[in-house]
Amino acid sequence: MVEKNANSVEAVKVAVRVLDELALQQRAMGVTELADALGETKPRVHRHLSTLKEMGLIEQDQSTDRYHLGWRVFQLGEAAGNQFDLRARAEPYLIRIRDELKETAVLAVPINGMPMVIATADNIYARICISVKPGNRPLPHCSALGRLTLAFSPRAMWDTQLSMPLLAETETSLIDPVKIRERLEVIRNQYFEVSNGEMMLGVNTLAVPIFRDGEQLAGALSIVGSIQNIPEPPRRAQVEFLQHCAAALSAQLNSNAYADWHARQSANEILGRLP
């Protein structure tokens, strides 16, 4: 493969794909592993790693020679989050959700069909707190935030994400593309999603969408906790409170999606089936 000019758009795309893969895997990776995952040659990936390391966007573990995201990525994410009005608008709602539902509250935004956590309010009421770090990118196929984000993304994104290898995080992870597509249709109808034990056994996540400018997905609100406190199916009160907060945020962002959804008869039927 002939390497194009280092300043070309193609080179930038490869560098971004390297960062995306490191973010998705959430662990340090070697050159060979990255090259295989990206379908690129080792020399080409190594050149991009060297440049990204020089810029402080990735760091290298001296004992293993593996690479992981650098502190500068977190700084850039923080700066981007501060400029994004949803984060500021959502902060009081995260506190309300935490205090009302007594669980860790999470705000995520969609990036290329995948969620990225940008703010949290940790559960201060439990003896053991289940927390999610800002910058975390839950998998699109076996997490509540991931499937919810994908469900309200363009259908072409479904094809892209579901054509990739779908790895299981636990024995309960949903990895069948056909079943995932069916689930995405359900999510679009019920305006919430759960993922009991799919990312970590014993832990459940309940997520609802936030919209802007009509029905464009702006982000997602969720709670994370033990399956003991967030059952499957989730409690009606949990879903309704999250959707109430998401609807208020959506209205601030010029969206009546929740009002239109509640106007449809199916909304009451869906919530009526919850305990």
CSV table of C-alpha atoms in Angstrom, one decimal:
chain,number,residue,atom,x,y,z
A,1,MET,CA,0.0,0.0,0.0
A,2,VAL,CA,1.4,3.4,-1.0
A,3,GLU,CA,1.2,6.0,1.8
A,4,LYS,CA,-0.3,9.2,0.7
A,5,ASN,CA,1.0,12.6,1.6
A,6,ALA,CA,1.1,12.9,5.4
A,7,ASN,CA,-1.2,16.0,5.2
A,8,SER,CA,-3.8,14.3,3.1
A,9,VAL,CA,-7.4,13.7,4.1
A,10,GLU,CA,-6.7,10.0,4.0
A,11,ALA,CA,-3.9,10.2,6.5
A,12,VAL,CA,-6.2,12.2,8.9
A,13,LYS,CA,-8.9,9.5,8.5
A,14,VAL,CA,-6.5,6.8,9.5
A,15,ALA,CA,-5.3,8.8,12.5
A,16,VAL,CA,-8.9,9.3,13.6
A,17,ARG,CA,-9.7,5.6,13.2
A,18,VAL,CA,-6.7,4.8,15.4
A,19,LEU,CA,-8.1,7.0,18.1
A,20,ASP,CA,-11.6,5.6,17.7
A,21,GLU,CA,-10.4,2.0,18.0
A,22,LEU,CA,-8.4,2.8,21.2
A,23,ALA,CA,-11.5,4.5,22.6
A,24,LEU,CA,-13.8,1.6,21.6
A,25,GLN,CA,-11.6,-1.1,23.1
A,26,GLN,CA,-10.9,0.9,26.3
A,27,ARG,CA,-7.5,-0.7,26.8
A,28,ALA,CA,-4.0,-0.5,25.6
A,29,MET,CA,-3.3,-2.1,22.2
A,30,GLY,CA,-0.2,-3.1,20.3
A,31,VAL,CA,0.8,-2.1,16.7
A,32,THR,CA,-0.1,-5.5,15.2
A,33,GLU,CA,-3.4,-5.7,17.0
A,34,LEU,CA,-4.4,-2.2,15.8
A,35,ALA,CA,-3.3,-2.9,12.3
A,36,ASP,CA,-5.4,-6.0,12.2
A,37,ALA,CA,-8.4,-4.2,13.6
A,38,LEU,CA,-8.1,-1.4,11.1
A,39,GLY,CA,-7.2,-3.5,8.1
A,40,GLU,CA,-4.0,-1.4,7.6
A,41,THR,CA,-0.3,-2.3,7.4
A,42,LYS,CA,1.8,-2.3,10.5
A,43,PRO,CA,4.3,0.3,9.1
A,44,ARG,CA,1.4,2.7,8.3
A,45,VAL,CA,-0.2,2.3,11.7
A,46,HIS,CA,3.1,2.7,13.4
A,47,ARG,CA,3.8,6.0,11.6
A,48,HIS,CA,0.4,7.3,12.7
A,49,LEU,CA,1.0,6.1,16.3
A,50,SER,CA,4.3,7.9,16.4
A,51,THR,CA,2.7,11.2,15.2
A,52,LEU,CA,-0.2,10.9,17.6
A,53,LYS,CA,2.3,10.1,20.5
A,54,GLU,CA,4.3,13.2,19.6
A,55,MET,CA,1.1,15.3,19.7
A,56,GLY,CA,0.2,13.9,23.2
A,57,LEU,CA,-3.0,12.3,21.9
A,58,ILE,CA,-1.8,8.8,22.8
A,59,GLU,CA,0.7,7.4,25.2
A,60,GLN,CA,2.9,4.3,25.2
A,61,ASP,CA,3.3,1.9,28.1
A,62,GLN,CA,7.1,1.5,28.5
A,63,SER,CA,6.8,-2.0,29.9
A,64,THR,CA,4.5,-3.5,27.2
A,65,ASP,CA,5.0,-1.1,24.3
A,66,ARG,CA,1.2,-0.9,23.9
A,67,TYR,CA,-0.6,2.3,23.2
A,68,HIS,CA,-3.6,4.0,25.0
A,69,LEU,CA,-5.3,7.3,24.7
A,70,GLY,CA,-3.4,10.2,26.2
A,71,TRP,CA,-4.4,12.9,28.6
A,72,ARG,CA,-4.7,15.5,25.8
A,73,VAL,CA,-7.7,13.6,24.4
A,74,PHE,CA,-9.5,14.0,27.7
A,75,GLN,CA,-8.7,17.7,27.7
A,76,LEU,CA,-10.1,18.1,24.2
A,77,GLY,CA,-13.2,16.2,25.2
A,78,GLU,CA,-13.7,18.4,28.3
A,79,ALA,CA,-13.3,21.5,26.1
A,80,ALA,CA,-15.8,20.2,23.6
A,81,GLY,CA,-18.2,19.2,26.3
A,82,ASN,CA,-18.0,22.7,27.8
A,83,GLN,CA,-18.9,24.2,24.4
A,84,PHE,CA,-21.9,21.9,23.9
A,85,ASP,CA,-25.0,23.4,25.5
A,86,LEU,CA,-26.6,20.1,26.2
A,87,ARG,CA,-24.1,19.4,29.0
A,88,ALA,CA,-24.8,22.6,30.8
A,89,ARG,CA,-28.6,22.2,30.3
A,90,ALA,CA,-28.5,18.6,31.5
A,91,GLU,CA,-26.5,19.1,34.7
A,92,PRO,CA,-29.5,20.0,37.0
A,93,TYR,CA,-31.5,17.1,35.5
A,94,LEU,CA,-28.7,14.7,36.3
A,95,ILE,CA,-28.8,15.8,39.9
A,96,ARG,CA,-32.6,15.4,39.9
A,97,ILE,CA,-32.5,12.0,38.5
A,98,ARG,CA,-29.8,10.9,41.0
A,99,ASP,CA,-31.8,12.2,43.9
A,100,GLU,CA,-35.2,11.0,42.7
A,101,LEU,CA,-34.2,7.5,41.5
A,102,LYS,CA,-31.2,7.0,43.9
A,103,GLU,CA,-29.0,5.7,41.1
A,104,THR,CA,-26.0,7.0,39.2
A,105,ALA,CA,-27.2,9.3,36.4
A,106,VAL,CA,-25.4,9.5,33.0
A,107,LEU,CA,-25.5,11.9,30.0
A,108,ALA,CA,-24.1,10.7,26.7
A,109,VAL,CA,-24.0,12.2,23.2
A,110,PRO,CA,-23.9,10.4,19.8
A,111,ILE,CA,-20.7,10.4,17.8
A,112,ASN,CA,-20.9,8.5,14.5
A,113,GLY,CA,-23.7,6.2,15.7
A,114,MET,CA,-22.0,5.5,19.0
A,115,PRO,CA,-22.5,7.1,22.4
A,116,MET,CA,-19.9,8.9,24.5
A,117,VAL,CA,-20.4,9.7,28.1
A,118,ILE,CA,-19.8,13.4,28.8
A,119,ALA,CA,-21.3,13.9,32.3
A,120,THR,CA,-22.4,11.9,35.3
A,121,ALA,CA,-23.9,12.3,38.8
A,122,ASP,CA,-22.7,9.4,41.0
A,123,ASN,CA,-25.1,7.7,43.3
A,124,ILE,CA,-24.4,9.2,46.8
A,125,TYR,CA,-27.0,7.1,48.5
A,126,ALA,CA,-25.7,3.6,48.0
A,127,ARG,CA,-23.1,1.8,50.1
A,128,ILE,CA,-21.5,0.6,46.8
A,129,CYS,CA,-21.5,3.1,44.0
A,130,ILE,CA,-21.6,2.0,40.3
A,131,SER,CA,-19.9,4.8,38.3
A,132,VAL,CA,-19.3,5.6,34.7
A,133,LYS,CA,-16.3,7.7,33.7
A,134,PRO,CA,-16.8,10.6,31.2
A,135,GLY,CA,-15.2,9.7,27.9
A,136,ASN,CA,-16.5,6.1,28.2
A,137,ARG,CA,-17.9,4.9,24.9
A,138,PRO,CA,-20.4,2.0,25.4
A,139,LEU,CA,-20.5,-0.6,22.7
A,140,PRO,CA,-23.3,0.0,20.1
A,141,HIS,CA,-24.6,-3.6,20.1
A,142,CYS,CA,-24.6,-4.8,23.7
A,143,SER,CA,-25.3,-1.7,25.9
A,144,ALA,CA,-28.4,0.3,26.5
A,145,LEU,CA,-26.8,3.6,25.5
A,146,GLY,CA,-25.2,2.0,22.5
A,147,ARG,CA,-28.4,0.5,21.1
A,148,LEU,CA,-30.5,3.5,21.9
A,149,THR,CA,-28.0,5.8,20.1
A,150,LEU,CA,-27.9,3.4,17.1
A,151,ALA,CA,-31.7,3.1,17.0
A,152,PHE,CA,-32.2,6.8,16.4
A,153,SER,CA,-29.2,7.1,14.0
A,154,PRO,CA,-29.7,6.9,10.2
A,155,ARG,CA,-30.4,3.3,8.9
A,156,ALA,CA,-27.1,3.4,7.0
A,157,MET,CA,-25.3,3.5,10.3
A,158,TRP,CA,-27.1,0.3,11.4
A,159,ASP,CA,-25.5,-1.5,8.4
A,160,THR,CA,-22.1,-0.1,9.2
A,161,GLN,CA,-22.1,-1.0,12.9
A,162,LEU,CA,-23.7,-4.4,12.5
A,163,SER,CA,-21.4,-5.5,9.7
A,164,MET,CA,-18.5,-5.3,12.1
A,165,PRO,CA,-17.5,-8.1,14.5
A,166,LEU,CA,-19.9,-8.1,17.4
A,167,LEU,CA,-18.0,-9.2,20.5
A,168,ALA,CA,-19.7,-10.3,23.7
A,169,GLU,CA,-18.7,-8.6,26.9
A,170,THR,CA,-20.5,-11.2,29.0
A,171,GLU,CA,-22.5,-14.4,28.4
A,172,THR,CA,-25.7,-12.3,28.2
A,173,SER,CA,-24.5,-9.8,25.6
A,174,LEU,CA,-26.7,-9.4,22.5
A,175,ILE,CA,-24.5,-10.1,19.4
A,176,ASP,CA,-26.9,-11.5,16.8
A,177,PRO,CA,-27.3,-8.8,14.1
A,178,VAL,CA,-30.8,-10.0,13.2
A,179,LYS,CA,-32.0,-9.8,16.9
A,180,ILE,CA,-30.2,-6.4,17.3
A,181,ARG,CA,-32.1,-5.0,14.3
A,182,GLU,CA,-35.4,-6.2,15.8
A,183,ARG,CA,-34.4,-4.6,19.1
A,184,LEU,CA,-33.6,-1.3,17.4
A,185,GLU,CA,-37.1,-1.2,16.0
A,186,VAL,CA,-38.6,-1.8,19.5
A,187,ILE,CA,-36.4,1.0,20.9
A,188,ARG,CA,-37.7,3.5,18.3
A,189,ASN,CA,-41.2,2.6,19.4
A,190,GLN,CA,-40.9,2.6,23.2
A,191,TYR,CA,-38.3,5.4,23.7
A,192,PHE,CA,-36.2,3.5,26.2
A,193,GLU,CA,-33.7,0.7,26.3
A,194,VAL,CA,-32.2,-1.6,29.0
A,195,SER,CA,-29.1,-3.9,29.0
A,196,ASN,CA,-29.2,-6.3,31.9
A,197,GLY,CA,-25.7,-7.7,32.5
A,198,GLU,CA,-24.6,-7.2,28.9
A,199,MET,CA,-21.6,-5.1,29.8
A,200,MET,CA,-21.1,-6.4,33.4
A,201,LEU,CA,-23.0,-9.1,35.1
A,202,GLY,CA,-25.4,-7.9,37.8
A,203,VAL,CA,-25.4,-4.3,36.4
A,204,ASN,CA,-28.3,-2.9,34.5
A,205,THR,CA,-28.6,0.4,32.5
A,206,LEU,CA,-31.8,2.1,31.6
A,207,ALA,CA,-31.5,4.8,28.9
A,208,VAL,CA,-33.9,7.3,27.1
A,209,PRO,CA,-33.3,9.6,24.2
A,210,ILE,CA,-33.0,13.4,24.1
A,211,PHE,CA,-33.9,15.1,20.8
A,212,ARG,CA,-33.2,18.4,19.1
A,213,ASP,CA,-34.8,20.2,16.2
A,214,GLY,CA,-37.6,17.8,15.7
A,215,GLU,CA,-36.5,14.2,15.9
A,216,GLN,CA,-32.8,14.5,15.6
A,217,LEU,CA,-31.0,12.6,18.4
A,218,ALA,CA,-29.1,15.0,20.6
A,219,GLY,CA,-28.1,12.6,23.4
A,220,ALA,CA,-29.3,10.2,26.0
A,221,LEU,CA,-30.1,10.2,29.7
A,222,SER,CA,-29.6,7.0,31.7
A,223,ILE,CA,-29.3,5.4,35.1
A,224,VAL,CA,-26.8,2.7,36.0
A,225,GLY,CA,-27.1,0.4,39.0
A,226,SER,CA,-27.5,-3.2,40.2
A,227,ILE,CA,-30.1,-5.4,38.7
A,228,GLN,CA,-31.6,-5.5,42.2
A,229,ASN,CA,-32.5,-1.8,41.9
A,230,ILE,CA,-33.0,-1.5,38.2
A,231,PRO,CA,-34.9,-4.7,37.2
A,232,GLU,CA,-35.8,-5.9,33.8
A,233,PRO,CA,-38.3,-4.9,32.7
A,234,PRO,CA,-37.6,-1.6,34.5
A,235,ARG,CA,-40.1,0.0,36.9
A,236,ARG,CA,-42.6,2.3,35.2
A,237,ALA,CA,-41.7,5.1,37.6
A,238,GLN,CA,-38.0,4.9,36.6
A,239,VAL,CA,-38.8,5.0,32.8
A,240,GLU,CA,-41.4,7.8,33.3
A,241,PHE,CA,-39.1,10.0,35.3
A,242,LEU,CA,-36.2,9.7,32.9
A,243,GLN,CA,-38.5,10.4,30.0
A,244,HIS,CA,-40.0,13.4,31.8
A,245,CYS,CA,-36.5,14.9,32.2
A,246,ALA,CA,-35.5,14.0,28.6
A,247,ALA,CA,-38.7,15.5,27.3
A,248,ALA,CA,-38.0,18.8,29.2
A,249,LEU,CA,-34.5,18.9,27.7
A,250,SER,CA,-35.8,18.1,24.2
A,251,ALA,CA,-38.3,20.9,24.4
A,252,GLN,CA,-35.4,23.3,25.3
A,253,LEU,CA,-33.7,22.1,22.2
A,254,ASN,CA,-36.6,22.8,19.9
A,255,SER,CA,-38.0,19.3,19.8
A,256,ASN,CA,-41.6,18.1,20.4
A,257,ALA,CA,-40.7,14.5,19.8
A,258,TYR,CA,-41.9,13.4,23.2
A,259,ALA,CA,-45.2,15.3,22.9
A,260,ASP,CA,-45.8,13.6,19.5
A,261,TRP,CA,-44.9,10.2,21.0
A,262,HIS,CA,-47.3,10.6,23.9
A,263,ALA,CA,-50.0,11.6,21.5
A,264,ARG,CA,-49.8,8.2,19.9
A,265,GLN,CA,-51.8,5.5,21.6
A,266,SER,CA,-48.9,3.1,21.7
A,267,ALA,CA,-47.0,5.2,24.3
A,268,ASN,CA,-49.6,4.5,27.1
A,269,GLU,CA,-49.8,0.9,26.0
A,270,ILE,CA,-46.0,0.5,26.3
A,271,LEU,CA,-45.7,2.1,29.7
A,272,GLY,CA,-48.8,0.3,31.0
A,273,ARG,CA,-47.0,-3.0,30.6
A,274,LEU,CA,-44.2,-2.0,33.0
A,275,PRO,CA,-44.4,-2.9,36.7
